[in-house]
Amino acid sequence: YRLTDGTTKEDYIRLTRGRRFIRSSYSADTDFCYRELWNGAPAASVFPLSCYAHIFDEDITEVSYFIDGEFVGSSNSAPYTVYVDAANYAGAHSVRALAAGSKDGSVEKSVELNIAPVSFGDIKVTVNGENVEFDRTPVILSGRTLVPMRAIFDTLGAEVGWDGDTKTASGTKDGKTVSISVDSNILNVNGEERVLDAPAIVLGGRTLVPARAIAEAFDCNVGWDATAATVTITK
């Protein structure tokens, strides 16, 4: 439903506020809430797959996603989100979500999706004019460049930390600690929370973090050269 009345809209946001429903604000043009996949729906760069899953009298323990029968990821916590690099799946594909219940029940749904990624070319990152080598290509999510977590912290001279229980990446340098958790768009800088436009994600087994937010948290200047598809970081 598209909410146009101001009072109704504000009541809806207040009652459903939280990452499971609303990310920040109400707008039909942003991906802050769930939208059904249907035949012919386009997707640009990296996009999330999430679902509402329900099995009567059971808890959902895990949701797995498949594209053309190939496993692409799973999640064991609501809203059961995984991320897909659209560059690997241009064209028409079958997407299947399979939810497993706590009492061996299951439910699944399949949809046909035509993926039409926007090409940004090979995205590069430079620090003080030097190219940064990554073990996977940076990607675009919600208009932000995401890069491998360990490499960007290392390049900026920060000591890297990883908490596997909370899935939190951190970097420490000159008495400043910067941390962010997977699937969260909250960056913590010495206890101060900053809301980001894009979350940290896991893609292809790598934890990716927003390059600009991390660099600026360490007091670097960050620019974007659209012609060269390059993020420029100056310490």
XYZ file of N, CA and C in Angstrom:
705
model
N 0.842 -1.184 0.000
C 0.000 0.000 0.000
C 0.887 1.247 0.000
N 0.524 2.199 -0.776
C 1.229 3.466 -0.771
C 0.492 4.403 0.177
N 1.189 4.880 1.190
C 0.575 5.746 2.187
C 0.807 7.199 1.803
N -0.272 7.928 1.575
C -0.127 9.316 1.138
C -0.559 10.306 2.207
N -1.476 9.900 3.083
C -1.917 10.803 4.140
C -0.827 10.942 5.188
N -0.479 12.179 5.544
C 0.635 12.417 6.461
C 0.473 11.742 7.803
N -0.688 11.847 8.418
C -0.907 11.250 9.736
C -0.839 9.732 9.677
N -1.479 9.150 8.684
C -1.463 7.696 8.530
C -0.046 7.200 8.308
N 0.692 7.905 7.476
C 2.054 7.513 7.173
C 2.930 7.552 8.424
N 2.830 8.609 9.195
C 3.651 8.733 10.402
C 3.283 7.674 11.432
N 2.003 7.364 11.560
C 1.593 6.304 12.483
C 2.150 4.953 12.048
N 2.130 4.709 10.753
C 2.655 3.451 10.223
C 4.151 3.325 10.518
N 4.897 4.388 10.272
C 6.335 4.376 10.519
C 6.616 4.156 12.004
N 5.863 4.854 12.854
C 6.085 4.719 14.297
C 5.826 3.291 14.772
N 4.776 2.667 14.276
C 4.390 1.332 14.733
C 5.287 0.234 14.174
N 5.916 0.483 13.058
C 6.717 -0.571 12.425
C 8.192 -0.209 12.335
N 8.602 0.787 13.109
C 9.999 1.215 13.010
C 10.938 0.091 13.429
N 12.017 -0.056 12.702
C 12.991 -1.110 12.966
C 13.497 -1.660 11.652
N 14.666 -2.335 11.664
C 15.275 -2.792 10.418
C 14.410 -3.818 9.693
N 13.526 -4.497 10.453
C 12.720 -5.500 9.784
C 11.659 -4.866 8.885
N 11.316 -3.620 9.155
C 10.269 -2.961 8.384
C 10.764 -1.687 7.700
N 11.237 -0.728 8.498
C 11.579 0.580 7.964
C 13.040 0.875 8.263
N 13.793 1.278 7.266
C 15.194 1.600 7.506
C 15.362 3.014 8.038
N 14.758 3.972 7.368
C 14.972 5.350 7.829
C 13.746 6.221 7.582
N 13.222 6.224 6.383
C 12.107 7.106 6.065
C 11.197 6.431 5.049
N 10.030 7.005 4.847
C 9.076 6.411 3.910
C 9.214 7.059 2.542
N 9.481 6.239 1.537
C 9.553 6.729 0.167
C 9.335 5.557 -0.767
N 8.457 5.698 -1.709
C 8.174 4.617 -2.661
C 9.344 4.388 -3.607
N 10.303 5.301 -3.644
C 11.415 5.198 -4.589
C 12.672 4.608 -3.978
N 12.641 4.232 -2.705
C 13.816 3.639 -2.070
C 13.515 2.220 -1.650
N 14.568 1.467 -1.288
C 14.392 0.050 -0.962
C 14.457 -0.181 0.541
N 13.814 0.729 1.290
C 13.851 0.610 2.743
C 12.957 -0.501 3.252
N 12.020 -0.997 2.441
C 11.095 -2.030 2.899
C 11.001 -3.128 1.842
N 10.276 -4.162 2.172
C 10.166 -5.296 1.265
C 9.333 -4.964 0.043
N 9.778 -5.470 -1.110
C 9.001 -5.377 -2.330
C 9.050 -6.734 -3.013
N 7.913 -7.206 -3.484
C 7.856 -8.533 -4.070
C 8.624 -8.593 -5.383
N 9.337 -9.717 -5.590
C 9.985 -9.961 -6.871
C 8.949 -10.518 -7.829
N 8.953 -10.033 -9.059
C 8.023 -10.550 -10.038
C 8.732 -10.596 -11.388
N 8.131 -11.287 -12.309
C 8.749 -11.464 -13.617
C 9.018 -10.115 -14.269
N 10.274 -9.891 -14.651
C 10.646 -8.655 -15.310
C 11.187 -7.594 -14.379
N 11.247 -7.859 -13.072
C 11.755 -6.845 -12.149
C 13.262 -6.678 -12.334
N 13.743 -5.447 -12.481
C 15.179 -5.221 -12.658
C 15.901 -5.129 -11.320
N 17.187 -5.340 -11.343
C 17.997 -5.181 -10.142
C 19.347 -4.615 -10.560
N 19.868 -3.668 -9.798
C 21.109 -2.997 -10.167
C 22.232 -3.361 -9.207
N 23.397 -3.658 -9.765
C 24.606 -3.965 -9.006
C 24.327 -5.047 -7.977
N 24.600 -4.788 -6.700
C 24.306 -5.765 -5.654
C 22.914 -5.502 -5.089
N 22.141 -6.551 -4.901
C 20.797 -6.368 -4.368
C 20.508 -7.415 -3.299
N 19.629 -7.084 -2.345
C 19.308 -8.024 -1.271
C 18.130 -8.922 -1.624
N 18.179 -10.146 -1.129
C 17.023 -11.031 -1.134
C 16.615 -11.230 0.315
N 15.362 -10.926 0.638
C 14.836 -11.109 1.986
C 13.449 -11.707 1.862
N 12.936 -12.259 2.950
C 11.580 -12.794 2.867
C 10.928 -12.853 4.240
N 9.610 -12.830 4.212
C 8.814 -13.176 5.385
C 8.498 -14.663 5.255
N 8.844 -15.458 6.241
C 8.566 -16.890 6.193
C 7.771 -17.288 7.426
N 6.763 -18.148 7.232
C 5.936 -18.579 8.358
C 5.541 -20.038 8.176
N 5.737 -20.822 9.223
C 5.266 -22.200 9.277
C 4.458 -22.338 10.559
N 3.239 -22.808 10.458
C 2.358 -22.878 11.622
C 3.004 -23.698 12.740
N 3.013 -23.127 13.957
C 3.483 -23.795 15.162
C 4.972 -24.146 15.110
N 5.742 -23.440 14.280
C 7.188 -23.679 14.215
C 7.914 -22.344 14.121
N 9.139 -22.343 14.642
C 10.027 -21.209 14.433
C 10.820 -21.441 13.155
N 11.106 -20.376 12.442
C 11.959 -20.485 11.261
C 13.418 -20.519 11.728
N 14.142 -21.548 11.342
C 15.538 -21.675 11.766
C 16.521 -21.181 10.713
N 16.132 -21.239 9.438
C 17.041 -20.803 8.376
C 16.277 -20.651 7.073
N 16.679 -19.658 6.288
C 16.149 -19.500 4.936
C 17.322 -19.550 3.959
N 17.222 -20.429 2.975
C 18.263 -20.573 1.954
C 17.730 -20.096 0.614
N 18.619 -19.523 -0.188
C 18.230 -18.978 -1.484
C 19.016 -19.676 -2.593
N 18.333 -19.894 -3.706
C 18.924 -20.564 -4.860
C 18.577 -19.784 -6.119
N 19.545 -19.664 -7.013
C 19.297 -19.076 -8.329
C 19.602 -20.137 -9.366
N 18.605 -20.485 -10.168
C 18.720 -21.568 -11.150
C 19.195 -22.856 -10.491
N 18.729 -23.095 -9.273
C 19.081 -24.317 -8.550
C 20.407 -24.261 -7.834
N 21.173 -23.188 -8.012
C 22.487 -23.053 -7.380
C 22.355 -22.260 -6.080
N 22.888 -22.819 -5.003
C 22.833 -22.164 -3.697
C 23.635 -20.867 -3.729
N 23.016 -19.757 -3.256
C 23.710 -18.470 -3.253
C 23.879 -17.893 -1.854
N 23.223 -18.471 -0.840
C 23.402 -17.961 0.517
C 22.243 -18.338 1.413
N 22.454 -18.187 2.733
C 21.400 -18.485 3.693
C 21.538 -17.566 4.891
N 20.467 -17.457 5.663
C 20.464 -16.635 6.868
C 19.595 -17.309 7.916
N 20.014 -17.196 9.186
C 19.249 -17.816 10.267
C 18.599 -16.794 11.193
N 18.535 -15.540 10.753
C 17.876 -14.525 11.573
C 17.066 -13.588 10.682
N 15.879 -13.223 11.189
C 15.001 -12.325 10.438
C 15.707 -10.996 10.189
N 15.563 -10.404 9.015
C 14.651 -10.772 7.921
C 15.247 -11.721 6.886
N 16.220 -12.555 7.287
C 16.740 -13.615 6.423
C 17.277 -13.065 5.102
N 18.208 -12.126 5.218
C 18.721 -11.419 4.044
C 20.049 -12.004 3.572
N 20.168 -12.192 2.271
C 21.447 -12.466 1.633
C 21.596 -11.476 0.488
N 22.826 -11.265 0.037
C 23.090 -10.304 -1.031
C 23.615 -11.026 -2.265
N 23.198 -10.531 -3.422
C 23.546 -11.143 -4.695
C 24.208 -10.111 -5.589
N 25.312 -10.487 -6.207
C 25.990 -9.615 -7.159
C 25.321 -9.788 -8.515
N 24.563 -8.782 -8.935
C 23.793 -8.878 -10.171
C 24.683 -9.071 -11.390
N 25.944 -8.656 -11.301
C 26.844 -8.798 -12.443
C 27.043 -10.266 -12.819
N 26.816 -11.169 -11.867
C 26.994 -12.599 -12.132
C 25.740 -13.265 -12.686
N 24.627 -12.517 -12.730
C 23.353 -13.143 -13.085
C 22.526 -12.287 -14.040
N 23.146 -11.667 -15.021
C 22.373 -10.873 -15.971
C 21.438 -11.774 -16.769
N 20.221 -11.273 -17.015
C 19.260 -12.037 -17.789
C 18.184 -12.662 -16.928
N 17.443 -13.618 -17.500
C 16.312 -14.244 -16.810
C 16.774 -15.431 -15.978
N 16.283 -15.497 -14.738
C 16.672 -16.572 -13.828
C 15.504 -16.957 -12.932
N 15.594 -18.167 -12.384
C 14.639 -18.638 -11.404
C 15.242 -18.471 -10.013
N 14.512 -17.791 -9.126
C 14.977 -17.559 -7.753
C 14.067 -18.331 -6.806
N 14.668 -19.128 -5.909
C 13.891 -19.934 -4.970
C 14.339 -19.654 -3.546
N 13.365 -19.454 -2.652
C 13.636 -19.309 -1.226
C 13.076 -20.532 -0.518
N 13.889 -21.171 0.333
C 13.484 -22.362 1.068
C 13.669 -22.107 2.560
N 12.556 -22.096 3.306
C 12.593 -21.841 4.743
C 12.456 -23.165 5.489
N 13.339 -23.373 6.473
C 13.307 -24.579 7.299
C 12.758 -24.244 8.675
N 11.879 -25.107 9.208
C 11.273 -24.885 10.506
C 11.945 -25.678 11.606
N 11.621 -25.324 12.842
C 12.243 -25.961 14.007
C 11.736 -27.373 14.251
N 10.639 -27.763 13.606
C 10.085 -29.114 13.775
C 10.112 -29.878 12.454
N 11.121 -29.589 11.652
C 11.343 -30.276 10.373
C 10.349 -29.886 9.283
N 9.521 -28.882 9.538
C 8.662 -28.383 8.477
C 9.449 -27.489 7.534
N 8.881 -27.227 6.373
C 9.543 -26.335 5.421
C 8.501 -25.698 4.520
N 8.879 -24.574 3.947
C 8.023 -23.885 2.985
C 8.933 -23.196 1.986
N 8.509 -23.128 0.740
C 9.354 -22.516 -0.279
C 8.514 -21.762 -1.291
N 9.188 -20.875 -1.995
C 8.538 -20.127 -3.074
C 9.575 -19.828 -4.151
N 9.135 -19.939 -5.393
C 10.002 -19.643 -6.531
C 9.390 -18.537 -7.369
N 10.239 -17.666 -7.887
C 9.798 -16.603 -8.786
C 10.778 -16.504 -9.941
N 10.301 -15.974 -11.052
C 11.176 -15.699 -12.195
C 11.594 -14.245 -12.135
N 12.880 -14.008 -12.299
C 13.407 -12.648 -12.170
C 14.326 -12.332 -13.337
N 14.080 -11.186 -13.992
C 14.945 -10.721 -15.067
C 15.905 -9.690 -14.495
N 17.162 -10.063 -14.336
C 18.153 -9.209 -13.685
C 18.883 -8.386 -14.740
N 18.768 -7.077 -14.619
C 19.397 -6.161 -15.578
C 20.346 -5.246 -14.818
N 21.581 -5.686 -14.547
C 22.479 -4.882 -13.721
C 22.972 -3.637 -14.431
N 23.213 -2.609 -13.637
C 23.854 -1.392 -14.135
C 25.360 -1.625 -14.113
N 26.023 -1.351 -15.201
C 27.454 -1.583 -15.281
C 28.231 -0.360 -14.815
N 29.063 -0.550 -13.793
C 29.926 0.524 -13.318
C 31.374 0.305 -13.771
N 31.597 -0.771 -14.546
C 32.961 -1.105 -14.930
C 33.724 -1.644 -13.737
N 35.008 -1.745 -13.854
C 35.856 -2.203 -12.754
C 36.093 -1.039 -11.799
N 35.499 -1.105 -10.634
C 35.624 -0.037 -9.648
C 36.993 -0.125 -8.982
N 37.667 1.008 -8.903
C 39.001 1.054 -8.307
C 38.994 1.950 -7.080
N 39.964 1.711 -6.220
C 40.164 2.538 -5.030
C 41.638 2.911 -4.965
N 41.894 4.212 -4.782
C 43.277 4.648 -4.608
C 43.428 5.317 -3.246
N 44.583 5.133 -2.630
C 44.918 5.799 -1.373
C 46.215 6.561 -1.595
N 46.139 7.882 -1.461
C 47.292 8.753 -1.756
C 47.847 8.484 -3.150
N 46.947 8.224 -4.100
C 47.346 8.038 -5.492
C 47.751 6.637 -5.868
N 47.861 5.733 -4.899
C 48.265 4.352 -5.168
C 47.036 3.449 -5.221
N 46.987 2.581 -6.265
C 45.880 1.643 -6.379
C 45.909 0.631 -5.236
N 44.720 0.335 -4.701
C 44.592 -0.673 -3.656
C 44.184 -1.988 -4.309
N 44.919 -3.061 -3.996
C 44.618 -4.372 -4.543
C 43.663 -5.113 -3.606
N 42.531 -5.566 -4.141
C 41.556 -6.323 -3.364
C 41.470 -7.744 -3.893
N 41.052 -8.670 -3.020
C 40.893 -10.060 -3.465
C 39.533 -10.309 -4.101
N 38.698 -9.275 -4.139
C 37.464 -9.317 -4.922
C 37.123 -7.897 -5.333
N 36.414 -7.774 -6.442
C 36.097 -6.469 -6.999
C 35.137 -5.710 -6.096
N 35.380 -4.439 -5.827
C 34.404 -3.622 -5.088
C 33.062 -3.600 -5.810
N 31.990 -3.384 -5.056
C 30.642 -3.378 -5.636
C 29.902 -2.120 -5.195
N 28.772 -1.867 -5.854
C 27.911 -0.738 -5.511
C 26.635 -1.259 -4.866
N 26.276 -0.724 -3.707
C 25.026 -1.053 -3.033
C 24.419 0.242 -2.518
N 23.173 0.506 -2.918
C 22.468 1.733 -2.508
C 23.291 2.974 -2.808
N 24.001 2.955 -3.940
C 24.783 4.107 -4.364
C 26.111 4.261 -3.658
N 26.515 3.297 -2.843
C 27.776 3.368 -2.099
C 28.716 2.253 -2.525
N 30.012 2.547 -2.546
C 31.015 1.557 -2.906
C 31.401 0.743 -1.679
N 31.270 -0.579 -1.795
C 31.645 -1.486 -0.713
C 32.910 -2.237 -1.106
N 33.830 -2.365 -0.164
C 35.124 -3.000 -0.420
C 35.405 -4.038 0.662
N 36.309 -4.995 0.395
C 36.661 -5.986 1.407
C 37.160 -5.333 2.693
N 36.609 -5.781 3.794
C 36.852 -5.163 5.102
C 38.332 -5.153 5.489
N 38.968 -6.314 5.464
C 40.344 -6.405 5.963
C 41.296 -5.549 5.145
N 41.108 -5.545 3.824
C 42.022 -4.808 2.953
C 41.940 -3.305 3.196
N 40.730 -2.761 3.377
C 40.624 -1.308 3.551
C 41.183 -0.880 4.898
N 40.944 -1.674 5.947
C 41.523 -1.337 7.252
C 43.046 -1.405 7.195
N 43.571 -2.464 6.585
C 45.030 -2.613 6.462
C 45.644 -1.437 5.707
N 45.000 -1.059 4.585
C 45.534 0.011 3.751
C 45.571 1.342 4.481
N 44.585 1.563 5.361
C 44.535 2.817 6.120
C 45.418 2.770 7.364
N 46.113 1.641 7.557
C 47.042 1.536 8.675
C 46.402 1.183 9.995
N 45.183 0.627 9.944
C 44.471 0.281 11.173
C 44.678 -1.194 11.505
N 44.728 -1.489 12.802
C 44.799 -2.876 13.257
C 43.405 -3.489 13.143
N 43.319 -4.648 12.478
C 42.030 -5.246 12.149
C 41.579 -6.202 13.238
N 40.287 -6.120 13.586
C 39.703 -7.058 14.524
C 38.438 -7.661 13.951
N 38.086 -8.876 14.409
C 36.867 -9.534 13.944
C 36.259 -10.333 15.082
N 34.999 -10.051 15.410
C 34.264 -10.781 16.426
C 33.290 -11.698 15.713
N 33.603 -13.000 15.679
C 32.776 -13.946 14.951
C 31.399 -14.132 15.548
N 31.265 -13.952 16.870
C 29.959 -14.143 17.517
C 28.965 -13.066 17.103
N 29.438 -11.824 17.034
C 28.547 -10.713 16.658
C 28.715 -10.309 15.196
N 29.650 -10.960 14.493
C 29.949 -10.635 13.095
C 30.261 -9.150 12.948
N 31.183 -8.701 13.809
C 31.556 -7.288 13.832
C 33.008 -7.121 13.418
N 33.231 -6.254 12.425
C 34.584 -5.916 11.974
C 35.000 -4.610 12.630
N 36.283 -4.508 12.972
C 36.757 -3.278 13.606
C 38.169 -2.958 13.144
N 38.493 -1.685 13.233
C 39.836 -1.218 12.936
C 40.241 -0.187 13.969
N 41.481 -0.288 14.460
C 41.960 0.627 15.491
C 43.242 1.299 15.022
N 43.270 2.630 15.165
C 44.442 3.393 14.750
C 44.496 4.693 15.556
N 45.664 4.991 16.109
C 45.881 6.250 16.827
C 44.821 6.505 17.895
N 44.463 5.463 18.621
C 43.501 5.604 19.707
C 42.053 5.662 19.266
N 41.783 5.512 17.971
C 40.409 5.551 17.463
C 40.009 4.158 16.995
N 38.828 3.700 17.430
C 38.303 2.399 17.016
C 37.026 2.595 16.216
N 37.003 1.987 15.029
C 35.865 2.060 14.122
C 35.348 0.645 13.929
N 34.047 0.438 14.117
C 33.500 -0.908 13.980
C 32.132 -0.881 13.317
N 31.803 -1.990 12.664
C 30.499 -2.153 12.020
C 30.186 -3.638 11.957
N 28.912 -3.988 12.167
C 28.481 -5.380 12.135
C 27.844 -5.714 10.796
N 27.958 -6.973 10.405
C 27.356 -7.437 9.162
C 25.841 -7.218 9.205
N 25.293 -6.740 8.110
C 23.867 -6.424 7.940
C 23.434 -5.197 8.727
N 24.384 -4.456 9.275
C 24.045 -3.228 10.001
C 24.520 -2.020 9.214
N 23.730 -0.947 9.266
C 24.139 0.318 8.648
C 24.524 1.344 9.713
N 24.916 0.852 10.891
C 25.381 1.713 11.976
C 26.887 1.556 12.130
N 27.614 2.636 11.913
C 29.058 2.650 12.110
C 29.352 3.243 13.474
N 30.148 2.526 14.262
C 30.496 2.980 15.606
C 31.917 3.541 15.596
N 32.054 4.818 15.946
C 33.360 5.477 15.976
C 33.614 5.954 17.401
N 34.443 5.199 18.127
C 34.718 5.511 19.537
C 33.438 5.739 20.339
N 32.460 4.868 20.112
C 31.217 4.947 20.867
C 30.140 5.819 20.241
N 30.506 6.610 19.236
C 29.521 7.454 18.542
C 28.938 6.685 17.362
N 27.624 6.631 17.266
C 26.964 5.909 16.192
C 26.661 6.828 15.005
N 27.020 6.345 13.819
C 26.745 7.075 12.592
C 25.900 6.195 11.681
N 24.779 6.724 11.195
C 23.889 5.972 10.315
C 24.378 6.094 8.874
N 24.566 4.950 8.215
C 25.093 4.929 6.854
C 23.992 4.643 5.845
N 24.269 4.952 4.574
C 23.313 4.690 3.510
C 23.296 3.222 3.110
N 24.381 2.501 3.388
C 24.475 1.089 3.018
C 25.075 0.309 4.180
N 24.653 -0.933 4.386
C 25.181 -1.737 5.485
C 26.458 -2.475 5.086
N 27.124 -3.039 6.070
C 28.172 -4.018 5.797
C 27.481 -5.316 5.395
N 28.044 -6.036 4.439
C 27.393 -7.249 3.952
C 28.418 -8.365 3.779
N 27.914 -9.577 3.642
C 28.747 -10.709 3.231
C 28.372 -11.053 1.802
N 29.354 -11.108 0.931
C 29.129 -11.404 -0.478
C 30.246 -12.319 -0.961
N 29.871 -13.495 -1.414
C 30.873 -14.439 -1.898
C 31.883 -14.829 -0.844
N 31.440 -14.896 0.417
C 32.326 -15.292 1.498
C 33.212 -14.189 2.018
N 33.054 -12.963 1.527
C 33.859 -11.832 1.965
C 32.967 -10.809 2.673
N 33.487 -10.222 3.742
C 32.781 -9.133 4.417
C 33.166 -7.832 3.748
N 32.154 -7.115 3.231
C 32.377 -5.857 2.530
C 31.819 -4.702 3.353
N 32.544 -3.600 3.375
C 32.143 -2.428 4.168
C 32.163 -1.186 3.282
N 31.369 -0.153 3.628
C 31.363 1.077 2.830
C 32.701 1.805 2.896
N 33.335 1.998 1.751
C 34.680 2.570 1.710
C 34.711 4.000 2.242
N 33.787 4.843 1.778
C 33.805 6.246 2.184
C 33.635 6.395 3.696
N 32.684 5.675 4.267
C 32.410 5.813 5.696
C 33.612 5.405 6.534
N 34.271 4.311 6.149
C 35.431 3.844 6.905
C 36.568 4.849 6.797
N 36.841 5.323 5.577
C 37.950 6.255 5.379
C 37.706 7.578 6.099
N 36.489 8.099 6.000
C 36.195 9.371 6.657
C 36.229 9.228 8.174
N 35.903 8.051 8.688
C 35.971 7.833 10.133
C 37.404 7.956 10.637
N 38.378 7.666 9.764
C 39.791 7.822 10.108
C 40.346 9.143 9.585
N 39.450 10.116 9.398
C 39.828 11.496 9.051
C 40.505 11.623 7.695
N 40.141 10.765 6.751
C 40.657 10.873 5.389
C 39.673 11.670 4.529
N 40.191 12.266 3.466
C 39.343 12.912 2.470
C 39.003 11.902 1.384
N 37.734 11.865 0.972
C 37.292 10.860 0.014
C 36.599 11.543 -1.165
N 36.947 11.104 -2.371
C 36.311 11.622 -3.577
C 35.880 10.491 -4.484
N 35.082 10.821 -5.503
C 34.600 9.823 -6.452
C 34.779 10.365 -7.857
N 35.564 9.655 -8.666
C 35.783 9.997 -10.063
C 34.879 9.102 -10.896
N 33.726 9.651 -11.322
C 32.740 8.838 -12.032
C 33.268 8.360 -13.380
N 34.064 9.189 -14.049
C 34.591 8.815 -15.363
C 35.493 7.596 -15.264
N 36.341 7.584 -14.245
C 37.280 6.474 -14.064
C 36.738 5.401 -13.123
N 35.513 5.595 -12.584
C 34.913 4.665 -11.625
C 35.904 4.369 -10.495
N 36.416 5.454 -9.886
C 37.468 5.320 -8.883
C 37.137 6.097 -7.624
N 37.267 5.454 -6.484
C 37.170 6.110 -5.188
C 38.578 6.582 -4.825
N 38.731 7.884 -4.559
C 40.043 8.434 -4.216
C 40.071 8.791 -2.740
N 41.019 8.207 -2.034
C 41.169 8.439 -0.583
C 42.517 9.125 -0.345
N 42.477 10.221 0.402
C 43.712 10.932 0.740
C 43.856 10.971 2.256
N 44.957 10.410 2.741
C 45.194 10.419 4.184
C 45.546 11.824 4.635
